[in-house]
Each structure stands twice: as structure tokens, then as C-alpha cells.
Amino acid sequence: MSRYGAPLLLLCAAVHVAFAINDGLLPNGNFEAGPKPSELRGTEVVGRHAIPEWEVSGFVEYIESGHKQGDMLLVVPEGAHAVRLGNEASIRQRLRVARGAYYAVTFSAARTCAQEERLNVSATPDSGVLPMQTMYSSTGWDSYAWGFRALFDELDLVIHNPGLEEDPACGPLIDSVAIRTLYPPRLTNKNLLKNGDMEEGPYIFPNTTWGVLIPPNIEDEHSPLPGWKVESLKAVKYVDAAHYAVPRGLRAAQLVGGRESALAQVARTEPGRSYALTFAVGDAGDACAGPMVVEAFAARASLRVPYESKGTGGFKRAVLRFAAAEKRTTVVFLSTYYHSKPDGSLCGPVVDDVALLSVRNATKPKPPLRLRLL
């Protein structure tokens, strides 16, 4: 390779990234630019490209905030418009991305008629199903995150409603679709866990106060919270320091589903070696008050960390010491109890600043002292 080869490759990579999608709201991701009057039949969107920047398929409605469905008032979380996906309906946008890069998609969704609604999110060729049976906020809206790795320079982001309801107008409302490039942290000699400070994660809308849900993603290869998996039935909430009390830095994880909301990571360990798992437990300063307990598990060891929450913020630190039994050890955090705020929204303790280090075994016997007789 010539002496100009390496700089040229770097320049090409920089140009490639520059043309990729920027972090934040997708083009017309809030659906404020709507169809022309001639492209609407009531609320139904007529024409695949009627909504600027989007391609629609199936029964898709363009909903204005305050629209009534029977006795139910449909509220839009941000702005004045959203879309509703009927049976087997979908919205699609072509994205220019950086091949090989990791991304997290964030969007807001609300149930309307059905209680068992779910959404299929895909970015060629990855896909995942996000359950919506549980509503975590009291507003009727929740923000969800989903992660993927780009295998092509361009791909289609698709949000699809796979439901089959008797009323074709029943289906989830979708609003505020955003994206963020993820930079998965590397392991260091100071922490055997990745992203222990939770700083790397999905995009959080600056004008919303309900955080972003990391849904159960056991089957998904790429987590929107790098390094971590939600190995449970309920989601874990990703919160920011702008709207919540965070023990350290700008981000933390909130366990909002009791024992059904578990946050886990697999670490490389050496069998027989001793380790110390350190972490912070607190409340998010969101009026979630009462006695809380976070349980931590690693190898055959466990630790219950009680915390008395006043709902105004604060935290304490804890250490779980254990001996590794395998070459890989799963670290798990969950909340012993279920919690809810006065407005009925689900809440719980926050976990942050998690670190795993190898430590000397203090109980290891010292070799006997040998005396030399003269």
C-alpha cells in the first residue's frame, strides 16, 4: 500500500459516515408533514407515498391530536399528529447508514382497542417483536427502543402491526421515530463489564419525561443498551439525568417490572477466581416512594440490597463478592417488589455505575514458613 493509502481509506470512511443518517428524529419522524386532503379518506391514508418521507402499506390512519374514537379521546404525545396502524399495516422509511455500525431506534407508541397489541420492527435483515401488553406510563404512551447492526449502506426501517382484530381501525398509534448511532464500549482493565455506567444507549426525546423502554430482547442479537440484555417478561426503563435522579453520569436503568424486570450481562471469568461486583442502587426522584430491594446474582452468590426511597432521589452503593464457577458468568439485577407512582405509572429502583473486578482471595492460606536449622 502506498503512503497515501491509509489516509485515503480514512477519508473514504469519514465521507461515508458523513452521508449516514444523523442522530435524532428521522425525516418527518413526528408525522407533522401530512397527506394532502385528496390523499385522505376520512382519517385513512390513500396512497403509498401520501405521508412525506414514508411509505405506507395496508390500513394506515393519519390521526390528529384530540381525535375521538367513540368515547375515547386519542392523545398525541408530541406535536399534533401521529399515525395508526391497522391490521397488517406498516410504515417504512429508507435510511442511509454506515455499514457495520450499530444503531438504536426509538419511537413512541400507544394502544387503542386491543389489549394484546405488539409491533414488529425490522431493519433489513434484522427484526424483533415488541410486546405492548403492559402500559408503563399513566399517559397511555410509552417510548420503546430496538437495536440492530447495519449490514448494508441503505436499508428499510419498517414498523409493522401483525395483529388481526375484528375492527380494522384498531391498532397502535405511532409517533416520534428517532435513531441513534451506538458505540459499544470496550472492555478495560478497570471493568470486566461493558457499558457498566449505562451511558451508551438509545435516543431519549428531550421533551418527554417518561424515559425509554428496553423491551425483553432475548431473541434479539443487538441490544439498544449495549452490553446488556433484558431477560424477563417486562421491560427495563432507560432514564436520563435531565428528568430523573441518576446516581452517576447522565443515564441509568430503572427496574420497573418487579421480579419480571431483569437486567443481565454475561462476563468472561476464570473458574475459581474471586470477583467483586460493585453497583449503585437508588430511586429516580420521580415520586416512587417506599421500601425497595434490588437483588443481584452472580455465579452461586446473591445479594439483597434494601433501599428506603422517599421518591426525591438518592442512592447507596453495594458489593457482591463471589467465586466464578465457569468461564462465563451471568450478572443479573432485578427488583424484589412491584412499585407504582401516585398517578398509577410503573416505577422502581435505579441501577447504575456497575463494575466487575477480579480480586485477591483473602482466605487463601499462606504457604508454611520453612525454617532452616543451622
Short mmCIF file of C-alpha atoms in Angstrom, two decimals:
data_model
loop_
_atom_site.label_atom_id
_atom_site.label_comp_id
_atom_site.label_asym_id
_atom_site.label_seq_id
_atom_site.Cartn_x
_atom_site.Cartn_y
_atom_site.Cartn_z
CA MET A 1 0.00 0.00 0.00
CA SER A 2 1.30 3.46 -0.87
CA ARG A 3 1.91 6.07 1.75
CA TYR A 4 -1.35 7.70 0.65
CA GLY A 5 -3.37 4.52 1.05
CA ALA A 6 -4.19 4.70 4.77
CA PRO A 7 -5.20 8.40 4.75
CA LEU A 8 -7.35 7.74 1.68
CA LEU A 9 -9.16 4.89 3.42
CA LEU A 10 -9.79 7.06 6.46
CA LEU A 11 -11.10 9.85 4.24
CA CYS A 12 -13.47 7.47 2.46
CA ALA A 13 -14.75 6.16 5.81
CA ALA A 14 -15.28 9.70 7.08
CA VAL A 15 -17.18 10.67 3.92
CA HIS A 16 -19.29 7.51 4.21
CA VAL A 17 -20.24 8.28 7.83
CA ALA A 18 -20.96 11.91 6.94
CA PHE A 19 -23.66 10.81 4.49
CA ALA A 20 -25.24 8.41 7.00
CA ILE A 21 -28.36 9.34 8.96
CA ASN A 22 -27.88 11.79 11.83
CA ASP A 23 -28.87 11.09 15.44
CA GLY A 24 -32.31 12.34 16.41
CA LEU A 25 -35.72 12.44 14.79
CA LEU A 26 -35.97 10.80 11.38
CA PRO A 27 -37.08 12.97 8.45
CA ASN A 28 -40.75 13.68 9.25
CA GLY A 29 -40.35 11.26 12.14
CA ASN A 30 -43.05 13.15 14.05
CA PHE A 31 -45.50 12.96 11.11
CA GLU A 32 -46.22 16.68 11.28
CA ALA A 33 -45.98 16.85 7.49
CA GLY A 34 -49.13 15.02 6.46
CA PRO A 35 -51.02 13.88 3.38
CA LYS A 36 -52.80 16.26 1.06
CA PRO A 37 -56.59 16.45 1.57
CA SER A 38 -57.01 14.49 -1.66
CA GLU A 39 -54.90 11.67 -0.17
CA LEU A 40 -57.18 11.17 2.83
CA ARG A 41 -60.46 9.28 3.07
CA GLY A 42 -61.59 10.48 6.47
CA THR A 43 -58.56 9.51 8.56
CA GLU A 44 -57.44 6.72 6.23
CA VAL A 45 -54.31 7.43 4.21
CA VAL A 46 -54.83 6.81 0.48
CA GLY A 47 -51.62 6.32 -1.48
CA ARG A 48 -48.38 4.60 -0.54
CA HIS A 49 -46.34 7.83 -0.52
CA ALA A 50 -49.01 10.18 0.83
CA ILE A 51 -47.06 10.86 4.05
CA PRO A 52 -43.83 12.69 3.16
CA GLU A 53 -40.64 10.62 3.72
CA TRP A 54 -42.70 7.49 4.46
CA GLU A 55 -44.17 4.61 2.51
CA VAL A 56 -47.35 3.11 3.95
CA SER A 57 -48.91 -0.28 3.41
CA GLY A 58 -52.33 -1.51 4.48
CA PHE A 59 -54.88 0.39 6.57
CA VAL A 60 -52.95 3.37 7.95
CA GLU A 61 -54.70 6.35 9.56
CA TYR A 62 -53.42 9.89 9.98
CA ILE A 63 -54.57 10.94 13.44
CA GLU A 64 -54.82 14.48 14.74
CA SER A 65 -54.46 15.10 18.48
CA GLY A 66 -57.89 15.26 20.08
CA HIS A 67 -59.48 12.88 17.57
CA LYS A 68 -62.28 10.83 19.14
CA GLN A 69 -62.89 7.15 18.60
CA GLY A 70 -66.26 6.53 20.17
CA ASP A 71 -65.91 7.78 23.73
CA MET A 72 -62.12 7.52 23.67
CA LEU A 73 -60.01 10.62 23.10
CA LEU A 74 -56.79 9.94 21.19
CA VAL A 75 -53.87 11.98 22.51
CA VAL A 76 -50.65 12.57 20.58
CA PRO A 77 -47.51 12.68 22.80
CA GLU A 78 -45.59 15.27 20.79
CA GLY A 79 -46.85 17.73 18.23
CA ALA A 80 -50.29 17.45 16.69
CA HIS A 81 -50.22 14.31 14.54
CA ALA A 82 -49.47 10.58 14.64
CA VAL A 83 -50.28 7.50 12.57
CA ARG A 84 -52.31 4.45 13.49
CA LEU A 85 -51.52 1.03 12.07
CA GLY A 86 -54.47 -1.25 11.37
CA ASN A 87 -54.39 -4.99 10.73
CA GLU A 88 -51.16 -5.99 8.95
CA ALA A 89 -50.40 -2.32 8.23
CA SER A 90 -46.90 -0.87 8.20
CA ILE A 91 -44.86 2.29 7.70
CA ARG A 92 -41.48 2.23 6.03
CA GLN A 93 -38.58 4.65 5.53
CA ARG A 94 -35.37 4.13 3.56
CA LEU A 95 -32.30 5.04 5.64
CA ARG A 96 -28.73 5.66 4.56
CA VAL A 97 -26.48 4.18 7.25
CA ALA A 98 -22.87 3.23 7.86
CA ARG A 99 -22.34 -0.44 7.05
CA GLY A 100 -21.24 -2.38 10.12
CA ALA A 101 -22.38 0.31 12.56
CA TYR A 102 -24.79 -0.31 15.44
CA TYR A 103 -28.00 1.68 15.80
CA ALA A 104 -30.91 2.05 18.19
CA VAL A 105 -34.36 3.10 17.00
CA THR A 106 -36.63 4.93 19.45
CA PHE A 107 -40.33 5.55 18.87
CA SER A 108 -43.44 6.31 20.90
CA ALA A 109 -46.48 4.04 20.77
CA ALA A 110 -49.90 3.75 22.41
CA ARG A 111 -52.55 1.06 22.45
CA THR A 112 -56.06 1.86 21.26
CA CYS A 113 -58.52 -1.04 21.17
CA ALA A 114 -56.68 -4.31 21.66
CA GLN A 115 -55.06 -5.46 24.88
CA GLU A 116 -52.58 -7.85 23.25
CA GLU A 117 -51.04 -5.48 20.75
CA ARG A 118 -47.46 -5.94 19.61
CA LEU A 119 -45.25 -4.45 16.95
CA ASN A 120 -42.76 -5.98 14.57
CA VAL A 121 -39.78 -3.69 13.95
CA SER A 122 -37.26 -4.53 11.26
CA ALA A 123 -34.17 -3.13 9.57
CA THR A 124 -33.06 -5.47 6.79
CA PRO A 125 -32.33 -8.25 7.68
CA ASP A 126 -32.83 -7.90 11.47
CA SER A 127 -36.28 -7.91 13.06
CA GLY A 128 -37.83 -8.09 16.50
CA VAL A 129 -41.27 -8.28 18.11
CA LEU A 130 -42.02 -5.70 20.81
CA PRO A 131 -44.88 -6.60 23.17
CA MET A 132 -47.24 -3.81 24.22
CA GLN A 133 -49.46 -5.65 26.69
CA THR A 134 -48.16 -3.60 29.63
CA MET A 135 -48.54 0.17 29.72
CA TYR A 136 -45.83 1.62 31.95
CA SER A 137 -46.76 5.31 31.93
CA SER A 138 -50.04 6.91 33.00
CA THR A 139 -50.32 8.97 29.80
CA GLY A 140 -51.20 5.99 27.61
CA TRP A 141 -47.94 6.42 25.67
CA ASP A 142 -44.59 4.70 26.09
CA SER A 143 -41.34 5.11 24.18
CA TYR A 144 -39.63 1.91 23.01
CA ALA A 145 -36.12 1.16 21.77
CA TRP A 146 -34.88 -1.53 19.41
CA GLY A 147 -31.31 -2.20 18.29
CA PHE A 148 -29.75 -3.52 15.09
CA ARG A 149 -26.50 -3.66 13.14
CA ALA A 150 -26.42 -2.27 9.63
CA LEU A 151 -25.26 -4.83 7.05
CA PHE A 152 -25.82 -2.54 4.07
CA ASP A 153 -25.28 1.11 3.14
CA GLU A 154 -29.04 1.55 2.78
CA LEU A 155 -31.85 -0.30 4.47
CA ASP A 156 -35.58 -0.08 5.11
CA LEU A 157 -36.79 0.61 8.63
CA VAL A 158 -40.25 -0.93 8.96
CA ILE A 159 -42.75 -0.71 11.83
CA HIS A 160 -45.47 -3.30 11.26
CA ASN A 161 -48.63 -4.23 13.15
CA PRO A 162 -49.03 -8.02 12.80
CA GLY A 163 -52.36 -8.03 14.66
CA LEU A 164 -55.68 -9.26 13.29
CA GLU A 165 -58.55 -7.51 15.05
CA GLU A 166 -62.24 -7.58 14.14
CA ASP A 167 -62.18 -3.81 13.77
CA PRO A 168 -59.55 -2.90 11.14
CA ALA A 169 -59.26 0.56 12.71
CA CYS A 170 -57.95 -0.96 15.93
CA GLY A 171 -54.21 -0.77 16.20
CA PRO A 172 -51.36 1.06 17.90
CA LEU A 173 -50.63 4.75 17.44
CA ILE A 174 -47.05 5.57 16.37
CA ASP A 175 -45.25 8.88 16.78
CA SER A 176 -41.77 10.40 17.13
CA VAL A 177 -39.50 7.90 15.36
CA ALA A 178 -35.80 8.61 16.00
CA ILE A 179 -32.44 6.89 15.63
CA ARG A 180 -29.06 6.98 17.36
CA THR A 181 -25.70 5.52 16.40
CA LEU A 182 -24.33 3.27 19.14
CA TYR A 183 -20.66 2.99 20.01
CA PRO A 184 -20.41 -0.21 22.08
CA PRO A 185 -17.85 0.32 24.87
CA ARG A 186 -14.86 -1.99 25.01
CA LEU A 187 -13.69 -3.98 27.99
CA THR A 188 -10.99 -2.39 30.12
CA ASN A 189 -8.75 -3.50 32.97
CA LYS A 190 -10.97 -1.41 35.25
CA ASN A 191 -14.22 -3.21 34.46
CA LEU A 192 -15.00 -6.68 33.10
CA LEU A 193 -18.49 -5.49 32.15
CA LYS A 194 -19.37 -3.43 29.09
CA ASN A 195 -21.31 -0.20 29.48
CA GLY A 196 -21.48 -0.56 33.25
CA ASP A 197 -22.23 3.14 33.62
CA MET A 198 -25.21 2.82 31.22
CA GLU A 199 -24.06 5.91 29.32
CA GLU A 200 -24.35 4.29 25.88
CA GLY A 201 -27.94 3.68 24.89
CA PRO A 202 -30.90 4.70 22.74
CA TYR A 203 -32.00 8.21 21.89
CA ILE A 204 -34.16 9.86 24.56
CA PHE A 205 -36.53 12.56 23.38
CA PRO A 206 -35.56 15.78 25.20
CA ASN A 207 -39.17 16.95 25.63
CA THR A 208 -40.54 13.72 27.14
CA THR A 209 -40.46 12.74 30.80
CA TRP A 210 -41.16 9.01 30.65
CA GLY A 211 -37.79 7.60 29.56
CA VAL A 212 -37.35 4.81 27.01
CA LEU A 213 -38.29 1.16 27.47
CA ILE A 214 -35.73 -1.53 26.69
CA PRO A 215 -38.10 -4.41 25.90
CA PRO A 216 -37.44 -8.09 26.57
CA ASN A 217 -34.98 -8.97 23.81
CA ILE A 218 -33.74 -12.47 24.50
CA GLU A 219 -34.07 -13.36 20.81
CA ASP A 220 -32.54 -10.14 19.53
CA GLU A 221 -28.84 -10.21 18.68
CA HIS A 222 -28.22 -6.49 19.18
CA SER A 223 -29.43 -4.70 22.30
CA PRO A 224 -30.29 -0.98 22.23
CA LEU A 225 -28.47 -0.86 25.59
CA PRO A 226 -25.04 -2.18 24.53
CA GLY A 227 -23.70 -4.99 26.69
CA TRP A 228 -26.99 -5.56 28.50
CA LYS A 229 -29.97 -7.83 27.90
CA VAL A 230 -33.46 -7.76 29.37
CA GLU A 231 -34.00 -11.41 30.28
CA SER A 232 -37.52 -11.19 31.64
CA LEU A 233 -41.18 -10.72 30.75
CA LYS A 234 -41.26 -6.98 31.43
CA ALA A 235 -39.16 -4.13 30.10
CA VAL A 236 -36.43 -2.11 31.79
CA LYS A 237 -36.66 1.68 31.57
CA TYR A 238 -33.71 3.75 30.37
CA VAL A 239 -33.73 7.14 32.10
CA ASP A 240 -31.73 10.36 31.80
CA ALA A 241 -30.40 12.88 34.31
CA ALA A 242 -32.43 15.68 32.70
CA HIS A 243 -35.68 14.18 34.01
CA TYR A 244 -34.63 11.69 36.71
CA ALA A 245 -32.18 11.34 39.57
CA VAL A 246 -29.22 9.33 38.26
CA PRO A 247 -26.51 8.03 40.67
CA ARG A 248 -23.65 8.82 38.30
CA GLY A 249 -23.30 10.35 34.85
CA LEU A 250 -26.24 11.07 32.57
CA ARG A 251 -28.02 7.71 32.23
CA ALA A 252 -29.23 4.81 34.37
CA ALA A 253 -31.53 1.77 34.23
CA GLN A 254 -34.78 1.65 36.19
CA LEU A 255 -36.27 -1.73 37.13
CA VAL A 256 -39.98 -1.07 36.62
CA GLY A 257 -41.43 -4.60 36.48
CA GLY A 258 -40.59 -6.16 39.85
CA ARG A 259 -39.16 -9.66 39.54
CA GLU A 260 -40.39 -9.71 35.93
CA SER A 261 -37.92 -6.96 35.01
CA ALA A 262 -34.36 -8.34 34.99
CA LEU A 263 -31.23 -6.72 33.58
CA ALA A 264 -28.37 -9.09 32.74
CA GLN A 265 -24.90 -9.26 31.20
CA VAL A 266 -22.52 -12.15 30.57
CA ALA A 267 -18.89 -11.57 31.61
CA ARG A 268 -15.77 -13.61 30.94
CA THR A 269 -14.41 -15.05 34.18
CA GLU A 270 -11.84 -17.58 35.35
CA PRO A 271 -13.22 -20.54 37.32
CA GLY A 272 -12.13 -20.45 40.95
CA ARG A 273 -11.06 -16.81 40.86
CA SER A 274 -12.70 -14.32 43.22
CA TYR A 275 -14.55 -11.28 41.92
CA ALA A 276 -16.28 -8.19 43.29
CA LEU A 277 -19.40 -6.78 41.66
CA THR A 278 -19.94 -3.16 42.71
CA PHE A 279 -23.00 -1.10 41.83
CA ALA A 280 -25.24 1.77 42.92
CA VAL A 281 -28.91 1.41 43.90
CA GLY A 282 -31.25 4.37 44.34
CA ASP A 283 -34.53 5.99 43.42
CA ALA A 284 -35.13 8.03 40.30
CA GLY A 285 -36.51 11.11 42.05
CA ASP A 286 -39.86 10.50 40.34
CA ALA A 287 -42.14 10.25 43.41
CA CYS A 288 -41.67 6.47 43.54
CA ALA A 289 -41.57 6.13 47.32
CA GLY A 290 -41.42 3.22 49.75
CA PRO A 291 -39.12 0.35 50.70
CA MET A 292 -37.19 -1.03 47.73
CA VAL A 293 -34.95 -4.07 47.37
CA VAL A 294 -32.62 -4.81 44.47
CA GLU A 295 -31.37 -8.38 44.13
CA ALA A 296 -28.03 -9.07 42.45
CA PHE A 297 -26.91 -12.50 41.25
CA ALA A 298 -23.56 -13.78 40.01
CA ALA A 299 -22.44 -17.43 39.84
CA ARG A 300 -23.79 -19.09 43.01
CA ALA A 301 -23.84 -15.87 45.03
CA SER A 302 -26.64 -13.38 45.56
CA LEU A 303 -27.19 -10.15 47.47
CA ARG A 304 -30.31 -8.26 48.53
CA VAL A 305 -29.79 -4.50 48.78
CA PRO A 306 -32.56 -2.67 50.67
CA TYR A 307 -33.16 0.99 49.96
CA GLU A 308 -35.73 3.25 51.60
CA SER A 309 -36.97 5.60 48.90
CA LYS A 310 -38.55 8.97 49.56
CA GLY A 311 -39.05 9.48 45.86
CA THR A 312 -36.78 12.52 45.80
CA GLY A 313 -33.52 10.95 44.61
CA GLY A 314 -30.54 9.41 46.35
CA PHE A 315 -28.58 6.18 46.20
CA LYS A 316 -26.33 3.77 48.08
CA ARG A 317 -23.50 1.52 46.95
CA ALA A 318 -23.23 -2.24 47.36
CA VAL A 319 -20.73 -5.04 46.70
CA LEU A 320 -21.41 -8.67 45.81
CA ARG A 321 -18.36 -10.93 46.21
CA PHE A 322 -18.31 -14.32 44.53
CA ALA A 323 -16.09 -17.05 43.14
CA ALA A 324 -16.55 -17.83 39.46
CA ALA A 325 -17.63 -21.37 38.62
CA GLU A 326 -17.49 -21.11 34.82
CA LYS A 327 -15.60 -19.30 32.09
CA ARG A 328 -18.66 -17.14 31.60
CA THR A 329 -20.69 -15.68 34.45
CA THR A 330 -24.09 -14.04 34.10
CA VAL A 331 -24.67 -10.97 36.26
CA VAL A 332 -28.36 -10.25 36.92
CA PHE A 333 -30.23 -7.40 38.63
CA LEU A 334 -33.92 -7.36 39.50
CA SER A 335 -36.35 -5.62 41.83
CA THR A 336 -37.92 -7.73 44.58
CA TYR A 337 -41.10 -5.67 44.75
CA TYR A 338 -43.50 -4.04 42.31
CA HIS A 339 -43.83 -0.27 42.59
CA SER A 340 -46.14 2.37 41.17
CA LYS A 341 -46.38 6.14 41.48
CA PRO A 342 -49.46 8.03 42.72
CA ASP A 343 -50.57 8.53 39.10
CA GLY A 344 -50.56 4.76 38.50
CA SER A 345 -47.46 4.55 36.29
CA LEU A 346 -44.99 1.75 36.99
CA CYS A 347 -41.69 2.62 38.62
CA GLY A 348 -38.90 1.08 40.67
CA PRO A 349 -35.29 1.35 41.82
CA VAL A 350 -32.49 2.51 39.55
CA VAL A 351 -29.23 0.63 38.99
CA ASP A 352 -26.10 2.41 37.80
CA ASP A 353 -22.30 2.50 37.90
CA VAL A 354 -21.88 -1.29 37.71
CA ALA A 355 -18.34 -2.69 37.75
CA LEU A 356 -16.87 -6.19 37.92
CA LEU A 357 -13.27 -6.72 39.00
CA SER A 358 -11.07 -9.65 39.87
CA VAL A 359 -9.87 -9.53 43.48
CA ARG A 360 -7.33 -11.42 45.54
CA ASN A 361 -8.71 -14.26 47.58
CA ALA A 362 -8.12 -13.09 51.14
CA THR A 363 -8.98 -16.52 52.57
CA LYS A 364 -6.35 -18.35 50.56
CA PRO A 365 -3.92 -19.94 53.07
CA LYS A 366 -0.36 -18.73 53.02
CA PRO A 367 2.41 -21.31 52.41
CA PRO A 368 4.02 -22.58 55.63
CA LEU A 369 7.15 -20.82 56.82
CA ARG A 370 10.19 -23.01 56.34
CA LEU A 371 12.95 -22.73 58.95
CA ARG A 372 16.48 -23.70 58.14
CA LEU A 373 18.31 -25.32 61.02
CA LEU A 374 21.96 -24.41 61.42
#
